CSV table of C-alpha atoms in Angstrom, one decimal:
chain,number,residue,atom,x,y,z
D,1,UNK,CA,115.5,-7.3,19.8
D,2,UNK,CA,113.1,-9.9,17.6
D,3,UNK,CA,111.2,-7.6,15.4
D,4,UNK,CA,107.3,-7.5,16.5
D,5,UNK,CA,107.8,-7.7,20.5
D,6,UNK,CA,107.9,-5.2,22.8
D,7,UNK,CA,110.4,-5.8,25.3
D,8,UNK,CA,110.0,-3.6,28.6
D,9,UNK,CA,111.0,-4.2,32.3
D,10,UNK,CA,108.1,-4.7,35.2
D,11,UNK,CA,108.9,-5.7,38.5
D,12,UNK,CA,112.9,-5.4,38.3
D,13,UNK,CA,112.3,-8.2,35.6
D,14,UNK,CA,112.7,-8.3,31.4
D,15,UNK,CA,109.4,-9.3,29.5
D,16,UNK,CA,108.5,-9.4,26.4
D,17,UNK,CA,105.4,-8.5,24.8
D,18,UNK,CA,104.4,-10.6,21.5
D,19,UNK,CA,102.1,-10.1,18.6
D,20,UNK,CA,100.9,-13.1,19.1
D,21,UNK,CA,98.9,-12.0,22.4
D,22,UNK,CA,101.0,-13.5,24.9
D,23,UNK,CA,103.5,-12.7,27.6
D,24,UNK,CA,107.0,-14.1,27.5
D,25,UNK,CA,109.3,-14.2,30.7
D,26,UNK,CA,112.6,-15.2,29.2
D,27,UNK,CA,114.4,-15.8,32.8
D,28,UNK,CA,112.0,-18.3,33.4
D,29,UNK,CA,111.7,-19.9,30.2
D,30,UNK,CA,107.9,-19.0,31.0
D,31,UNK,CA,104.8,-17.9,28.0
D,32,UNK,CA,101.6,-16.8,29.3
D,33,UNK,CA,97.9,-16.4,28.2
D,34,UNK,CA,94.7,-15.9,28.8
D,35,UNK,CA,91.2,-16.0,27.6
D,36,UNK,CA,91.5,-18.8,25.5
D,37,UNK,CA,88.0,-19.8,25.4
D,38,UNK,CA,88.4,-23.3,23.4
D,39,UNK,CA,85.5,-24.7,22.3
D,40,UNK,CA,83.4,-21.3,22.1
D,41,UNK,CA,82.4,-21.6,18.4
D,42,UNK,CA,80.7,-24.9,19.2
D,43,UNK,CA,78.9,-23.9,21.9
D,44,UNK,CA,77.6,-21.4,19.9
D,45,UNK,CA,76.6,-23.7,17.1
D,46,UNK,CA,74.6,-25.8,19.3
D,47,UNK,CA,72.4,-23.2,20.0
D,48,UNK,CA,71.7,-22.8,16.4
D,49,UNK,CA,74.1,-19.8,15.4
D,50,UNK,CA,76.3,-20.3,12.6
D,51,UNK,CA,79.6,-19.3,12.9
D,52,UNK,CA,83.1,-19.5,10.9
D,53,UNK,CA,84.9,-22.9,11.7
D,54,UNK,CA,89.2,-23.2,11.9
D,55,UNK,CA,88.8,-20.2,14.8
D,56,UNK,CA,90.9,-23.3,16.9
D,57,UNK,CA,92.8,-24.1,14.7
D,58,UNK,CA,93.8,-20.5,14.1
D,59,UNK,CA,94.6,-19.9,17.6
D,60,UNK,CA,96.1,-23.5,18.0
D,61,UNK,CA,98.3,-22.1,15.4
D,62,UNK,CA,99.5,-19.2,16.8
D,63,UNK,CA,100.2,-20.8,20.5
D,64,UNK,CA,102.4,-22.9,18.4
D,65,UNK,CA,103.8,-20.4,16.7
D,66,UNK,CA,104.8,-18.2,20.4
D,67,UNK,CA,106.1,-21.3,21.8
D,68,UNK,CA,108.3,-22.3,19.0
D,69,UNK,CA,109.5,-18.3,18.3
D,70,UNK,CA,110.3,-18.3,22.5
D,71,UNK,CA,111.6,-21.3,23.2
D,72,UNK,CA,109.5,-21.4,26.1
D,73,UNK,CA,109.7,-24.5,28.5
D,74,UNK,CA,106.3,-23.9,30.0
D,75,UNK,CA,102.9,-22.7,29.5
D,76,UNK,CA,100.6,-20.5,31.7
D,77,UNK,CA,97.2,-20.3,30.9
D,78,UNK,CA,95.7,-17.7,33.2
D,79,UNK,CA,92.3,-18.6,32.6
D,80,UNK,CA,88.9,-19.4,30.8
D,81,UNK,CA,91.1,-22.0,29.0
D,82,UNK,CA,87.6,-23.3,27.8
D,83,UNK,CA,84.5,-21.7,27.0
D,84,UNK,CA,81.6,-23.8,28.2
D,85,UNK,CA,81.0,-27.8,29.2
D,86,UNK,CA,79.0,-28.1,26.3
D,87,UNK,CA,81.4,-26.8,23.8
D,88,UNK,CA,84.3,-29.3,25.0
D,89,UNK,CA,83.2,-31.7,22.2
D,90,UNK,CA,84.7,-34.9,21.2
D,91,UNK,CA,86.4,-32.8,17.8
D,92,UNK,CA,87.5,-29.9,19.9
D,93,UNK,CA,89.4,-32.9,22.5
D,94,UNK,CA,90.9,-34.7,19.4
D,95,UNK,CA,92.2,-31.3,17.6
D,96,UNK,CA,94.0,-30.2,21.3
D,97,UNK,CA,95.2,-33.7,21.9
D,98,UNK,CA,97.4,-33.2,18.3
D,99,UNK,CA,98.0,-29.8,19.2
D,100,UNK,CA,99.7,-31.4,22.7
D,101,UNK,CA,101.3,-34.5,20.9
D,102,UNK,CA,103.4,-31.6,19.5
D,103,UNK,CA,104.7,-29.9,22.3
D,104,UNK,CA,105.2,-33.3,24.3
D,105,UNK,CA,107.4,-32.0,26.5
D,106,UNK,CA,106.2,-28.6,27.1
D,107,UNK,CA,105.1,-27.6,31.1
D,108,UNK,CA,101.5,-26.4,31.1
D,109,UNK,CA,99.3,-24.8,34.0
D,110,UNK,CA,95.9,-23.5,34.2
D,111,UNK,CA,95.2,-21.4,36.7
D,112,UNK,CA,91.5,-21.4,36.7
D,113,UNK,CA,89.1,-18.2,35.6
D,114,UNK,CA,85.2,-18.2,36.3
D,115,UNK,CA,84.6,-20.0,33.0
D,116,UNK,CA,86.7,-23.0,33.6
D,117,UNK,CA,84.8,-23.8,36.6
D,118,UNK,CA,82.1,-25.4,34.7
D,119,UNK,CA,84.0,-27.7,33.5
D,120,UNK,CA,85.1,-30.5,37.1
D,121,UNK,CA,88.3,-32.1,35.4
D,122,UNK,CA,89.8,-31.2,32.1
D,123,UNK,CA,90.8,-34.6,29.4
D,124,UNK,CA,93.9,-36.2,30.6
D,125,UNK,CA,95.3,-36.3,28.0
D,126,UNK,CA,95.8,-32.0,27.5
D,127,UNK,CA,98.3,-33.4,30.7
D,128,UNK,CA,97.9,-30.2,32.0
D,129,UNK,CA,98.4,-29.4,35.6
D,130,UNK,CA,95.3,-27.7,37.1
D,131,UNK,CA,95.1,-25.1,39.6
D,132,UNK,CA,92.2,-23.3,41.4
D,133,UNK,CA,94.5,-20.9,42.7
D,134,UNK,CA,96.8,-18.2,41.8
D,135,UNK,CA,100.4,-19.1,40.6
D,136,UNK,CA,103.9,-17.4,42.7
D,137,UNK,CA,106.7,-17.4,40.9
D,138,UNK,CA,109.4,-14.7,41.5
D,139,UNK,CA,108.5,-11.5,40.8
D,140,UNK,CA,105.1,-12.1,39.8
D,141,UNK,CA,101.8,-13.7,40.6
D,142,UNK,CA,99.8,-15.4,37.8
D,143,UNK,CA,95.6,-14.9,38.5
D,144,UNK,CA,92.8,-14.8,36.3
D,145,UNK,CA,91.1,-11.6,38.2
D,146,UNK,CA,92.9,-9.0,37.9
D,147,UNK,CA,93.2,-7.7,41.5
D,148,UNK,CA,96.4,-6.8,43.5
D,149,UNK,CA,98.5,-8.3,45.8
D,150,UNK,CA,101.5,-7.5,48.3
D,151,UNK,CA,104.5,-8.2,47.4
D,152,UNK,CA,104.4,-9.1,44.2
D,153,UNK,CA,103.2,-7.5,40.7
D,154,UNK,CA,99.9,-9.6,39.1
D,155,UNK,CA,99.6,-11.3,35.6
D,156,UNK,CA,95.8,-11.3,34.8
D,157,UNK,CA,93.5,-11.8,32.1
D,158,UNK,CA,89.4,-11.7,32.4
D,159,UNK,CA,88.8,-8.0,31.2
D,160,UNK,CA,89.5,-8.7,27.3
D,161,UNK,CA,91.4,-5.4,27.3
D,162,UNK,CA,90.8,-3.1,23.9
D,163,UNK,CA,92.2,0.3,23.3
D,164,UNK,CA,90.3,2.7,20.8
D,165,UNK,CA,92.9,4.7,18.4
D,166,UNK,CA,91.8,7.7,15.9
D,167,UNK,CA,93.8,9.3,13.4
D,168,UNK,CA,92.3,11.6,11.5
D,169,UNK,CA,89.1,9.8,10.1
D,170,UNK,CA,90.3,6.7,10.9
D,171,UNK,CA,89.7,4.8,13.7
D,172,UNK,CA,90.8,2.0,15.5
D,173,UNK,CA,89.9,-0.7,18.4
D,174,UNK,CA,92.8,-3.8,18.8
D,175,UNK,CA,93.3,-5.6,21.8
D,176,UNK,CA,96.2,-4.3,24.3
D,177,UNK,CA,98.5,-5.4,26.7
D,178,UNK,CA,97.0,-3.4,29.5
D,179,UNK,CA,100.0,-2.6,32.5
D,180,UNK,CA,98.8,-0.5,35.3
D,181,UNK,CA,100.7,-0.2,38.3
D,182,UNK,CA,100.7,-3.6,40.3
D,183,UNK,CA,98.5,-5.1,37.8
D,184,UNK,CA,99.0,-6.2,34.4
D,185,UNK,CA,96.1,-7.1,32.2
D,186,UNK,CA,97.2,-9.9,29.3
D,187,UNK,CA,95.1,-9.3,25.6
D,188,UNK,CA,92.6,-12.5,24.9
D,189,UNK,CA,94.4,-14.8,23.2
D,190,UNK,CA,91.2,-16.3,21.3
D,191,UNK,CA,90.4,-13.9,18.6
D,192,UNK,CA,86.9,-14.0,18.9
D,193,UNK,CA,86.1,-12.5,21.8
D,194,UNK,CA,84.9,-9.3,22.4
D,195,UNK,CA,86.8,-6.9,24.6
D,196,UNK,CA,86.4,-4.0,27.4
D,197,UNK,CA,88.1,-0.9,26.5
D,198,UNK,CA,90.8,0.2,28.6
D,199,UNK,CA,90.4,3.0,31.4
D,200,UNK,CA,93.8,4.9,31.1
D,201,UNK,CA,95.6,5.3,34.7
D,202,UNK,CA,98.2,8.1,34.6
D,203,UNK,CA,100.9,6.0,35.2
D,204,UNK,CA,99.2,3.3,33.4
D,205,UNK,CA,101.0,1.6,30.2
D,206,UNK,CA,99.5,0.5,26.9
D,207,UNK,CA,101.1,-1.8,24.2
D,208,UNK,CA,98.2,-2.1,21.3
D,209,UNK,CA,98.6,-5.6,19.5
D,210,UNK,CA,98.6,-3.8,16.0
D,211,UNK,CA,99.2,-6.9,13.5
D,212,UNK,CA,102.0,-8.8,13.8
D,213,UNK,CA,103.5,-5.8,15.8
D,214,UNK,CA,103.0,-4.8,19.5
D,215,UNK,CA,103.4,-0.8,20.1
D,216,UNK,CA,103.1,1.5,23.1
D,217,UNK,CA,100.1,4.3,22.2
């Protein structure tokens, strides 16, 4: 067991859960996220509001880092890979074009979420297959909305989950791996986003992303 993930077993198949807010499906040689939300800073800096720069390259960083730590041969991105048309700026193509040069020959899908859609046709050179619709494979069905479906247990992002720990005086809110029964609900990968905070199911599951850690509270 690496330290850091949380391995567990969903749909008669072995996942892991990683730190670095994404799921890994070893069998398939598959890594999934979601909520990536490139380009958000900018769009935010056009309308006027200043905000930290190197948040893409942070999260650029840490893809990199999951991929390389996995292995993975491909790449699911299960939505709202991009934030806005307006923040998908000349920069923000260049930086994800070196980010791609580096994983040449990496696999990568984006199944589209709500935000995506306001963007037609993504650069060509991301090379990046692009789906409208959900992705089947196995087990498991890959979708941006997290809403069930027969036969087969769903992957989702959209909802941002957070989960809200106390101790004492202390207190707590880190985004989760969200795993309710036929549904499971991936962290955002972007760390700056906000977040919705988990409704607890009874036979719901929660791994908090606590650092470079992910536990089950």
């Amino acid at each position: 067991m690496v330290p850091g993930r949380c391995q567990t077993r969903v749909a008669d198949a072995d996942v892991e859960l990683l730190p670095e807010r994404a799921l890994h499906w070893p069998e398939a040689g598959v890594l999934a996220v979601a909520d990536l939300h490139w380009g958000k800073t900018e769009s935010f800096q056009q309308h006027g509001i200043p905000l930290p720069l190197g948040v893409l390259e942070d999260d650029l960083a840490r893809l990199s880092s999951a991929l390389t730590a996995t292995g993975a041969r491909r790449l699911l991105l299960v939505g709202d890979l991009v934030h806005s048309k307006q923040g998908l700026t000349a920069d923000v193509i260049s930086r994800v074009n070196a980010w791609r040069e580096n994983h040449a020959s990496l696999e990568v899908v984006l199944i589209r979420g709500n935000h995506d859609r306001h963007v037609r046709t993504l650069p060509p050179t991301w090379r990046m297959e692009d789906r409208e619709d959900a992705w089947d494979e196995g087990p498991f069905r890959f979708a941006h909305h997290p809403e069930a479906a027969t036969g087969r247990y769903v992957w989702a992002g959209h909802l941002h989950p957070m989960v809200r720990l106390t101790g004492g005086a202390d207190r707590l809110r880190l985004p989760c791996f969200h795993l309710r029964p036929g549904v499971g609900v991936l962290p955002a990968f972007s760390a700056f986003t906000g977040g919705l905070d988990v409704r607890r199911g009874r036979k719901d599951r929660v791994y908090a992303v606590a650092g470079t850690a992910v536990v089950e509270v």
